[in-house]
Coordinates of C-alpha atoms in Angstrom, one line a residue:
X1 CA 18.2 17.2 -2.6
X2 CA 16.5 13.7 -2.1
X3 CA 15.1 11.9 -4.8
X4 CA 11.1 12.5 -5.2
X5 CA 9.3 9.0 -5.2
X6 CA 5.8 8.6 -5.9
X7 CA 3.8 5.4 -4.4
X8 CA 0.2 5.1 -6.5
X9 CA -1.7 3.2 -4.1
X10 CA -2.0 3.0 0.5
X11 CA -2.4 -0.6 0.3
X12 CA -0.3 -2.3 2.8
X13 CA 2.5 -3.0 -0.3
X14 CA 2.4 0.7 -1.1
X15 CA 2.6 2.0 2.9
X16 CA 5.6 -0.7 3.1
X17 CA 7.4 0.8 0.3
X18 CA 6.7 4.3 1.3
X19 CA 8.1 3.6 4.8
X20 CA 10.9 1.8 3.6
X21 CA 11.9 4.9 1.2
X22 CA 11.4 7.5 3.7
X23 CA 13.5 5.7 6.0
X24 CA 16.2 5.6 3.5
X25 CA 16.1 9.0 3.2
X26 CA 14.3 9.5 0.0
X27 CA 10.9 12.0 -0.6
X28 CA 8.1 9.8 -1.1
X29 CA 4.6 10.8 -2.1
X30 CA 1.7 8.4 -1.6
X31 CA -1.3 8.6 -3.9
X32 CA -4.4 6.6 -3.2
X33 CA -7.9 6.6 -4.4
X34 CA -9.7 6.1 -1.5
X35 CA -10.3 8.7 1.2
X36 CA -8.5 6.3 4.1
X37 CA -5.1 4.1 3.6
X38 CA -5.6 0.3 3.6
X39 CA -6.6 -0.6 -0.3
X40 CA -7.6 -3.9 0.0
X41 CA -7.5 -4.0 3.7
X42 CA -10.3 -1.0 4.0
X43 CA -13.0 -0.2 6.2
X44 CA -17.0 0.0 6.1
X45 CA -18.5 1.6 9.2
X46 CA -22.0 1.4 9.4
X47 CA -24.8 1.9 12.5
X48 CA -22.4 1.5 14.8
X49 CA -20.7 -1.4 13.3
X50 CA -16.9 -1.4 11.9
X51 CA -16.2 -4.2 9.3
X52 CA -12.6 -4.5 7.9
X53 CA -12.4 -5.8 4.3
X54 CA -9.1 -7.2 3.7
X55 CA -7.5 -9.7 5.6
X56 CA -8.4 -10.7 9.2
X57 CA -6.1 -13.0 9.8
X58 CA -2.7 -11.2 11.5
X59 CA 0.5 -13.3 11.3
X60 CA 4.4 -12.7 11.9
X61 CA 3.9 -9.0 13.5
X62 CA 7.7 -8.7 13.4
X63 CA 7.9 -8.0 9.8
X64 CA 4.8 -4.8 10.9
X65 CA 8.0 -3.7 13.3
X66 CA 10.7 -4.3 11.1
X67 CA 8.7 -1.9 8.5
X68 CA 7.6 0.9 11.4
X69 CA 11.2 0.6 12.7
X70 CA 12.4 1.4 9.0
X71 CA 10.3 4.7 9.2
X72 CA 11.8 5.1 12.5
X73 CA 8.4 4.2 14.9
X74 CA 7.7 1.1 17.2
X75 CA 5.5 -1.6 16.8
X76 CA 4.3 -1.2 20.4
X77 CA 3.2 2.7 20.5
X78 CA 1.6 2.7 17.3
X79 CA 0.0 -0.7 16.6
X80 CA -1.0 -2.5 20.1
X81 CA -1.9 -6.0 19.6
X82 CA -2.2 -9.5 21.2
X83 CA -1.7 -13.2 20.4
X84 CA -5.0 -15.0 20.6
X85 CA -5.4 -18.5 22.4
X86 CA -7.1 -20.2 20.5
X87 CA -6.0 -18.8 17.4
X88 CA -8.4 -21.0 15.8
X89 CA -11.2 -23.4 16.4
X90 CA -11.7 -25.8 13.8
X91 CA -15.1 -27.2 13.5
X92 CA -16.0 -30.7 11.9
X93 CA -19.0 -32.0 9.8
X94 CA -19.1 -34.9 12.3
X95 CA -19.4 -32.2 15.2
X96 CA -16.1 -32.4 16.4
X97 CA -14.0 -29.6 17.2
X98 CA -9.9 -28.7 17.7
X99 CA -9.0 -25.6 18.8
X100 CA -5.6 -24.4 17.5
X101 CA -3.6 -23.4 21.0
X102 CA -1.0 -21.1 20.9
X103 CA 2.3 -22.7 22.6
X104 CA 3.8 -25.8 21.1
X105 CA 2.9 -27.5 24.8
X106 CA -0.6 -26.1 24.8
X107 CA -1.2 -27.6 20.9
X108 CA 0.3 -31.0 21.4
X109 CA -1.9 -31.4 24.6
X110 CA -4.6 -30.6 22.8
X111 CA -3.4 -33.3 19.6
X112 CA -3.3 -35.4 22.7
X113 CA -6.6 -35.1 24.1
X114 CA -8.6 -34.9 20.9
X115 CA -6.1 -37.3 18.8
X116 CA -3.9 -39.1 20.6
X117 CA -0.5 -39.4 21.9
X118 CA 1.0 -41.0 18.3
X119 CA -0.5 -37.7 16.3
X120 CA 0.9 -35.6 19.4
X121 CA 4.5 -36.7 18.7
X122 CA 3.8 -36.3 14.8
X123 CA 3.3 -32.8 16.1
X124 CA 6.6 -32.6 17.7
X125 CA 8.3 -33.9 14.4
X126 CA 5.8 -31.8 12.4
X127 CA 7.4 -28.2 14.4
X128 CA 10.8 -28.9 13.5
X129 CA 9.9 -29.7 10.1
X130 CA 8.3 -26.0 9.5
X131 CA 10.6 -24.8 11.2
X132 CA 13.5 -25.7 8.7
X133 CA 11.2 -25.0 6.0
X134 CA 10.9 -21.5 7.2
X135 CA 14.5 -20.8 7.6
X136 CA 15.4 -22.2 4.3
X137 CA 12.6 -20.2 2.6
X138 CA 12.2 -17.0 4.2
X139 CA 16.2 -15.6 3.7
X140 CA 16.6 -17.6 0.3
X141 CA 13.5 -17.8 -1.7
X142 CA 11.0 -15.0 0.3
X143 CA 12.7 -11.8 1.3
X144 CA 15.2 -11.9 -1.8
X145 CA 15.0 -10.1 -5.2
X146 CA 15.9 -12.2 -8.3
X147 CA 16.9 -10.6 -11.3
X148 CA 16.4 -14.4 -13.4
X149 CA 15.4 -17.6 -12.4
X150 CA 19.3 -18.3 -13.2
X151 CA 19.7 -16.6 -9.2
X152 CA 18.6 -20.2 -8.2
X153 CA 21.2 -21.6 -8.9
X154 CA 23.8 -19.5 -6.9
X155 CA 22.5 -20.8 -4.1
X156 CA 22.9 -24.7 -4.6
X157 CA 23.1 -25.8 -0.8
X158 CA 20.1 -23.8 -0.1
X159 CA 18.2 -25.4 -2.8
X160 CA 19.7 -29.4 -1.8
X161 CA 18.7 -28.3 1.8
X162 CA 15.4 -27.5 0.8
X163 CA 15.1 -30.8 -1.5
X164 CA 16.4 -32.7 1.1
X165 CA 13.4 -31.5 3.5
X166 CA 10.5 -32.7 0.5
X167 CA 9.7 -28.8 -0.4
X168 CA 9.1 -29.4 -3.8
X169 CA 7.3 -33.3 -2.9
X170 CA 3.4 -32.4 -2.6
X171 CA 1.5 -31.2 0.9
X172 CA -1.3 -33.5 1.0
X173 CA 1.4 -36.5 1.1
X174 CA 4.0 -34.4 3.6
X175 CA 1.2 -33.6 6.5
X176 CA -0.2 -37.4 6.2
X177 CA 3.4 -38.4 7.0
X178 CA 3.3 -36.9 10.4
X179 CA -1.2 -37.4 11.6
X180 CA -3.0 -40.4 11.0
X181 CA -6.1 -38.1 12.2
X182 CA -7.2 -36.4 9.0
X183 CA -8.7 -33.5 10.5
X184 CA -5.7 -32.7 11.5
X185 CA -4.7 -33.2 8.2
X186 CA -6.9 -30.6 6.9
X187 CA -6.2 -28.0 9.9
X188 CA -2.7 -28.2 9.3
X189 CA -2.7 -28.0 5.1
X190 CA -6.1 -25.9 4.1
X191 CA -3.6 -22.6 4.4
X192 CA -2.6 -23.6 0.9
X193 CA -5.9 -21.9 0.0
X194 CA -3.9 -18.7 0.9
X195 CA -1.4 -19.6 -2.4
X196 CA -4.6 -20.3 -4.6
X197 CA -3.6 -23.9 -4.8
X198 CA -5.4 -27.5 -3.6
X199 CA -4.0 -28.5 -0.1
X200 CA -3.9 -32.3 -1.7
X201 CA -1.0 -31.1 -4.8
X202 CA 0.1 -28.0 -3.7
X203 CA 3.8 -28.0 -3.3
X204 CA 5.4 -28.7 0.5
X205 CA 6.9 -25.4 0.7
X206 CA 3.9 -24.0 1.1
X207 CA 3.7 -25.4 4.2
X208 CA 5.7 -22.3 5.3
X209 CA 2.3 -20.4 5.2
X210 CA 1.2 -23.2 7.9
X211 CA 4.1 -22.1 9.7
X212 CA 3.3 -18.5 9.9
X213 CA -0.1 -18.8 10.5
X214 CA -0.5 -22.3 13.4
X215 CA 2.6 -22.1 14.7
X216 CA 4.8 -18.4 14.6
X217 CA 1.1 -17.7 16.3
X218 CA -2.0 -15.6 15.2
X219 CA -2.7 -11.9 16.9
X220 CA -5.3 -9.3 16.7
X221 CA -4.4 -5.8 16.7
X222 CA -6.7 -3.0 19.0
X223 CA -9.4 -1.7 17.0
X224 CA -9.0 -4.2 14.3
X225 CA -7.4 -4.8 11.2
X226 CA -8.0 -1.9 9.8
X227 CA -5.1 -0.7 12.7
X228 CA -2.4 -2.0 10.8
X229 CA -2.9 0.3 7.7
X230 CA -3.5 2.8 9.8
X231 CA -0.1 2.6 11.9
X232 CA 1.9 2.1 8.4
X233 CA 0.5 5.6 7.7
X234 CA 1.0 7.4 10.8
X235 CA 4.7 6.2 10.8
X236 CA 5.1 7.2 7.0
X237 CA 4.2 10.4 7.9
X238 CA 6.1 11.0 10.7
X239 CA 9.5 10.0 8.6
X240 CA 7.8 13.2 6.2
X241 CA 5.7 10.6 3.9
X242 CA 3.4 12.9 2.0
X243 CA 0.2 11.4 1.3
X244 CA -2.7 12.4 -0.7
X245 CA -6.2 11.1 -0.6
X246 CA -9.4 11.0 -2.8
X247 CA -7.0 11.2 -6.1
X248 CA -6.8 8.9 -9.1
X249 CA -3.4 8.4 -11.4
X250 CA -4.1 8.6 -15.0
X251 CA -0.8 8.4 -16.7
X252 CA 2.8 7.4 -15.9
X253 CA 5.3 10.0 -17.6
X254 CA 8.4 9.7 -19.4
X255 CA 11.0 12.0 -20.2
X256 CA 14.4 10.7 -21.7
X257 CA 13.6 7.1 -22.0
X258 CA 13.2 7.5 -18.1
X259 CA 10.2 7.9 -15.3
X260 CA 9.4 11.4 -15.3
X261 CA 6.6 11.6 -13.0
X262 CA 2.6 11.1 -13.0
X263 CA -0.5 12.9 -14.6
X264 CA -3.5 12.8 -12.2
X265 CA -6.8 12.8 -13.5
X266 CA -7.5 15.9 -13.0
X267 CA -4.8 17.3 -15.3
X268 CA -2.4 18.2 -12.5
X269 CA 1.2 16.6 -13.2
X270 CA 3.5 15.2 -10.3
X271 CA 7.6 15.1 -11.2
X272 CA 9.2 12.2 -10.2
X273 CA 12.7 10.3 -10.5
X274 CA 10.6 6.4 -9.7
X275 CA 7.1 5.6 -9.5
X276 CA 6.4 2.8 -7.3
X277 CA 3.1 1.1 -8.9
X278 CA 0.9 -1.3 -6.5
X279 CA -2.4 -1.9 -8.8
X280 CA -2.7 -5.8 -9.9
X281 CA -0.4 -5.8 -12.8
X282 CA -2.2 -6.3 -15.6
X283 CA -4.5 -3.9 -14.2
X284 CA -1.6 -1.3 -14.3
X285 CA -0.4 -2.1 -17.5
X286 CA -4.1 -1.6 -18.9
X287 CA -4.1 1.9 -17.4
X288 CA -0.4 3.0 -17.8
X289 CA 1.4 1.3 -20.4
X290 CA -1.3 0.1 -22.8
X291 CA 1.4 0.4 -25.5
X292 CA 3.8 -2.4 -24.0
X293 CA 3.1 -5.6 -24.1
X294 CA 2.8 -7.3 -20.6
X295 CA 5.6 -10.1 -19.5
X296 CA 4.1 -13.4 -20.3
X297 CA 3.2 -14.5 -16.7
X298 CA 0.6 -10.9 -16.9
X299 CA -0.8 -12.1 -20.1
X300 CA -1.1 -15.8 -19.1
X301 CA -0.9 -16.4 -16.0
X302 CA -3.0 -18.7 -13.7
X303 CA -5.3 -16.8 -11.3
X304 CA -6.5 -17.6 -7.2
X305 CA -10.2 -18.8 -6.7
X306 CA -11.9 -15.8 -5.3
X307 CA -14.0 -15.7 -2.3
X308 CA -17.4 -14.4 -1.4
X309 CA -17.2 -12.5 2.1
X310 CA -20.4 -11.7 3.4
X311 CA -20.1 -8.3 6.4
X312 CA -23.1 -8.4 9.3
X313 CA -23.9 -6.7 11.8
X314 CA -25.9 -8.9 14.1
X315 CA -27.8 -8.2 17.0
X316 CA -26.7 -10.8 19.6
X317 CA -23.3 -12.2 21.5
X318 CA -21.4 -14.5 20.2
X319 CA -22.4 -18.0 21.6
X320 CA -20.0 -19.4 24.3
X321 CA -18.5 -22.4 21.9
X322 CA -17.5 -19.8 19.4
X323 CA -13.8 -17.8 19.0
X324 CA -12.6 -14.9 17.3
X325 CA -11.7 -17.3 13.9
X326 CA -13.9 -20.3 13.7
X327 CA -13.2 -22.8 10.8
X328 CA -15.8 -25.1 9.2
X329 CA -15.0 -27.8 7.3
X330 CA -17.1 -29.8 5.2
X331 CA -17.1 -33.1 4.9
X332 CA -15.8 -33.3 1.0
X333 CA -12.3 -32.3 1.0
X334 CA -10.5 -33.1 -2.1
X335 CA -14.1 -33.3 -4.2
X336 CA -14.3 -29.7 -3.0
X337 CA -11.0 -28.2 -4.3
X338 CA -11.5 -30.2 -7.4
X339 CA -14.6 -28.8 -7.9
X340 CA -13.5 -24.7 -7.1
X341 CA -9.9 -24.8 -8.7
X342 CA -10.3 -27.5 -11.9
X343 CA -14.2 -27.1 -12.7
X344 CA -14.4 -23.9 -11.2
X345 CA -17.7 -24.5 -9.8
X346 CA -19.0 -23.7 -6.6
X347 CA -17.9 -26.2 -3.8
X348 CA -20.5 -28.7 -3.1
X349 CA -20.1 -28.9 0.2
X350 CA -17.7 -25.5 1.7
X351 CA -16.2 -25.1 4.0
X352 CA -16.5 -21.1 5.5
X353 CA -14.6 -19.2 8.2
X354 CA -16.4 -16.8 10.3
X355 CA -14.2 -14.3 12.0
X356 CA -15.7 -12.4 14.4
X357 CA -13.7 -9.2 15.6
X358 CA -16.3 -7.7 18.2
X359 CA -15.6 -10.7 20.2
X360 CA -11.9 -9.4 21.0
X361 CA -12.7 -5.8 20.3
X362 CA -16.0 -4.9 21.8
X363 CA -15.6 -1.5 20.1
X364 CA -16.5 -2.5 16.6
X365 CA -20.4 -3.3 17.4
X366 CA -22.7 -1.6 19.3
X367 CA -23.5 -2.9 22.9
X368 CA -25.2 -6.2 22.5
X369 CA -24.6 -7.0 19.1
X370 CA -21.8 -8.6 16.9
X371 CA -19.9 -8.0 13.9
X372 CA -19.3 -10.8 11.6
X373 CA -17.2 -11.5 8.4
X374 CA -17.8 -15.0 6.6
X375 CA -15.7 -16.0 3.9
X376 CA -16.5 -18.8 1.5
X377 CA -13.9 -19.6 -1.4
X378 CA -15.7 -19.4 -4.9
X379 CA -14.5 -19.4 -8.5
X380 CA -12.7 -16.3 -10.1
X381 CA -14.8 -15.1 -12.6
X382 CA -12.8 -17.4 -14.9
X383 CA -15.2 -19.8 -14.4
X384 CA -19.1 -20.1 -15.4
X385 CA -21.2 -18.4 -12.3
X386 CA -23.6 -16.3 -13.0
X387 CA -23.3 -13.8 -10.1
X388 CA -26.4 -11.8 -10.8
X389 CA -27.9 -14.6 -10.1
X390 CA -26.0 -16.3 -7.9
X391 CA -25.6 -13.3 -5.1
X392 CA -28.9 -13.0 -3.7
X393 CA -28.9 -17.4 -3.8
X394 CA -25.6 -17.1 -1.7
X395 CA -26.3 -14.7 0.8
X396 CA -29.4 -17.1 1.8
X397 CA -26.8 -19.9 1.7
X398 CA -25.0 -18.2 4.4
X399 CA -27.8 -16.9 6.4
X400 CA -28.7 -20.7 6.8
X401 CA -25.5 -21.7 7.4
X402 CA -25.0 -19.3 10.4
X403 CA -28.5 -19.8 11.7
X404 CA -27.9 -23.7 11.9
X405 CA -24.2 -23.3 13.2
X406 CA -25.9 -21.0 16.4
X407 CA -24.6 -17.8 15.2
X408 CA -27.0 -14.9 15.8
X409 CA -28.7 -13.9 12.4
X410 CA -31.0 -10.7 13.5
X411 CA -29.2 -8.7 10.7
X412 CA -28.7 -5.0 11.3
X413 CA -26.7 -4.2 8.3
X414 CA -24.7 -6.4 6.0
X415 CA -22.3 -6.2 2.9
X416 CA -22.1 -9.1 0.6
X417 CA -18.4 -8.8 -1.7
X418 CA -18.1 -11.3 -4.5
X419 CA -16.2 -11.6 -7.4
X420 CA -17.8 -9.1 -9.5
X421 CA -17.3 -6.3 -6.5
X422 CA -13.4 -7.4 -6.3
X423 CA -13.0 -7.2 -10.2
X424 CA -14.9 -3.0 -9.5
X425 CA -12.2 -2.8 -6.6
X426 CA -9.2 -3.3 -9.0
X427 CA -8.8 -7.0 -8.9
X428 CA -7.8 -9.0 -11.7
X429 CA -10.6 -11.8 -13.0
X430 CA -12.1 -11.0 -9.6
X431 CA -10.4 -12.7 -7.0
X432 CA -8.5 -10.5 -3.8
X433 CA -6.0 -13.3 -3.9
X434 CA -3.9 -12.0 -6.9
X435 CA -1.7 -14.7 -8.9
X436 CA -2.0 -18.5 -7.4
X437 CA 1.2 -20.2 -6.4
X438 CA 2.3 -22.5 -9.1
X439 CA 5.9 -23.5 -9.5
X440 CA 5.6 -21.5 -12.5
X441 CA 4.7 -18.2 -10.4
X442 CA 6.8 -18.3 -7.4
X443 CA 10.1 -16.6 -6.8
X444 CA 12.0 -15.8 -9.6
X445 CA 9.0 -17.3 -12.3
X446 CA 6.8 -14.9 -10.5
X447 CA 6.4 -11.5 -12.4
X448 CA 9.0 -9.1 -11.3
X449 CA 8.9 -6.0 -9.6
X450 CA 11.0 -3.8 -12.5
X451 CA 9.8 -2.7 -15.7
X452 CA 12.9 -2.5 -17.6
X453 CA 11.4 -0.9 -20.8
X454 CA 10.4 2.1 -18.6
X455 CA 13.3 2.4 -16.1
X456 CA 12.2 3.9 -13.2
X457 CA 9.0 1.9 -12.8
X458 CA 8.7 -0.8 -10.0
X459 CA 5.9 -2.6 -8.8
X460 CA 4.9 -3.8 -5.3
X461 CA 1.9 -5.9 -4.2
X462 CA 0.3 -9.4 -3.9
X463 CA 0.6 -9.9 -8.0
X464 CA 4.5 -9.4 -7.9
X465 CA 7.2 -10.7 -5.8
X466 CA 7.0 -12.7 -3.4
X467 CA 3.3 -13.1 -3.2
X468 CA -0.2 -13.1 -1.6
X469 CA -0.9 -12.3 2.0
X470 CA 0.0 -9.8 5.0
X471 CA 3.5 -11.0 5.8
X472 CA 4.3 -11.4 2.1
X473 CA 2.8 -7.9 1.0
X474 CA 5.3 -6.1 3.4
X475 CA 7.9 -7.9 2.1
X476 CA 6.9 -6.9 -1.3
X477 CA 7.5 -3.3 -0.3
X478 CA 10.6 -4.1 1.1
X479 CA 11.8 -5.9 -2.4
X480 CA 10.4 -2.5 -4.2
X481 CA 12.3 -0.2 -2.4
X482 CA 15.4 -2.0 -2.2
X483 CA 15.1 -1.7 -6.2
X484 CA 13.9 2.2 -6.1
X485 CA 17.3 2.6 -3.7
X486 CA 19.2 0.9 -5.9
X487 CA 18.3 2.6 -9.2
X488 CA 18.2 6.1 -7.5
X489 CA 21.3 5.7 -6.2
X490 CA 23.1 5.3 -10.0
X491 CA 21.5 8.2 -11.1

């Protein structure tokens, strides 16, 4: 008889693992809260409108195929989806703009034309740097489970190769080195944001996250986001994945000094030989294992700024100088970072991203109007805002913002998310961006994805290995069920 496995939580890190498991042969249960898969990546439909409210921003698609191909479906039948051209448009407070083309020719044409030829051939060199970062990083640091940070060292050609290409220098300095133009500077480092860190002193292998998302390319999936969750499902179940919905876990149980199964709240108990837990982790261990005290990067560790993301449903197109992701910078750069991440204060001057989905996929507003999801970073609630009264002030901010960048503002229906709503959703100290990226959390300092004090636990998820967004929450199910497979198979 296959192993029962039980997965609390249809996030994208839960559906990974479950499809991974399933795959592998094993009999996997999926239990989730919500009436829908997606966790963090959910859905709000309203008046016509659909508003997804995790991440918009879909990058590396491969690892989505390698994990439906695990559960024995293709990327193509269940999750259709296209690379966008521009993938971005970068807007400037001195009214410039750079689109980010998708094509290396395409993008140094347009370094060309908006920066000249010398920062066009620092994009050349620029390429084949993330490129090497990339294939240094993704077999070695990224897909890889470490058991102590003593696994570095087993590696030591790796680690000299990626010394010898400046990862662990800072990104600020590395991009300068290759544009004189310092919008390009920002376009090319603000994804350090993604890792919770400054772009000016967050390390150079973050740059890999540049990689992934202006250069491996940036697609949209039909019928949104939302589609990917979706399509992790549907293949989970195919490969006999059975999921239940609308149920909350209220205690993991032990039997033998082993995983025994779960207790819903409801009474009804669940037998299983691992339990796969995808909560923020000190959010599990609050709710599971209150008894244990957390590793010390739980208990201590250093948190990503949060972000308000305010959901409209407008009536009106989208004007003609506008894309599906539009970036606006502020003119404060470094002033703005130190203000979020050392004062954490609100950034004087922001800069937002507007996505706006119904301008690929008509579908998710009505006929003649728009849906819109603007993102501002913000403090976690680590720092001193007062949201309660600080909410009402921001949405206003926004409403401003959009009226004066020529975005239509005849407001249907809207949702406003900020730190307080993530920190109701689950999130630890309120911020959808889980642990930031300091040396001192990444890889093997990161927390890990076993609890060895109650063999048979794993964890999966943007707080564990190997950390924070799409392509690295798949991979985090990957990690978790290579350890489930591993420890079900010495039983």
């Amino acid at each position: 008889m296959p192993a029962p496995v039980i997965v609390v939580g249809a996030g994208l890190a839960g559906l990974a693992t479950a499809c991974r498991l399933a795959g592998a042969g094993h009999q996997v249960t999926v239990l989730e809260r919500e009436p829908i898969p997606g966790g963090r990546g959910g859905r709000i439909r309203d008046q016509g409108f659909s508003f997804d409210t995790g991440p918009t921003v879909m990058t590396m698609p491969s690892l989505v195929a390698d994990t439906l191909a695990a559960a024995g479906s293709e990327l193509d039948e269940l999750l259709p989806m296209r690379k966008l051209d521009p993938a971005y448009q970068a807007q400037y407070a001195d009214g410039s703009r750079i689109r980010v083309r998708s094509g290396h020719a395409e993008m140094r044409a347009e370094i060309a034309s908006t920066s000249g030829e010398h920062d066009a051939r620092g994009f050349d060199d620029f390429v084949s740097w993330l490129g090497e970062l990339y294939d240094v990083e993704m077999d070695n640091f990224i897909d890889r489970n470490f058991d102590s940070p003593v696994d570095l060292v087993t590696r030591p050609l790796v680690a000299a190769r990626l010394l010898r290409l400046g990862g662990f220098g800072r990104l600020g300095p590395a991009v300068r080195r290759f544009f004189d133009d310092d919008r390009l500077q920002k376009l090319f480092s603000f994804q350090a944001m993604y890792a919770g860190l400054p772009p000016e002193t967050a390390l150079a292998l973050y740059a890999v996250i540049t990689y992934m998302d202006s250069i491996a390319g940036v697609y949209v999936p039909e019928g949104g986001m939302h589609a990917v969750p979706t399509a992790l499902a549907t293949a989970a179940e195919r490969a006999g994945v059975t999921f239940r919905y609308g149920v909350d876990v209220a205690d993991v149980l032990g039997s033998g000094g082993k995983v025994a199964g779960v207790r819903l709240s409801d009474g009804e108990v669940l037998r299983a030989d691992a339990v796969v837990l995808t909560p923020d982790l000190p959010v599990a261990y609050r709710a599971f294992f209150p008894e244990l005290t957390p590793p010390w990067g739980v208990r201590h560790g250093t948190y990503s700024p949060s972000a308000v993301v305010w959901h409209v449903g407008v009536r009106g197109g989208l004007p003609a100088d506008r894309v599906h992701h539009n970036i606006h910078f502020g003119e404060q750069w470094n002033e703005a970072f130190e203000a979020l991440i050392r004062r954490r204060e609100l950034m004087p001057d922001p800069s937002r991203l507007v996505t706006v989905p119904s301008a690929t996929d008509p579908s998710l507003a009505p006929e003649g109007c728009s849906t819109l999801y603007v993102l501002e970073p913000v403090p976690n609630l680590s720092g001193d805002v007062d949201w309660s009264v600080e909410t009402d002030r921001m949405r206003e901010r926004l409403l401003g913002f959009l009226d004066r960048e020529g975005y239509p503002t005849d407001v249907v229906t809207e949702e406003l998310f900020t730190p307080v709503t993530w920190r109701h959703l689950g999130m630890e100290q309120g911020t959808p961006f889980a642990l930031a990226h300091t040396m001192r959390q990444t890889g093997p300092f990161r927390p890990g994805n076993v609890e060895p004090r109650r063999p048979g636990v794993f964890f999966a998820g943007s707080g564990t290995v190997p950390g924070v967004g799409v392509p690295m929450v798949l991979i985090s199910g990957k990690l978790a069920a290579e350890r489930v497979d591993a420890w079900l198979g010495k039983r």
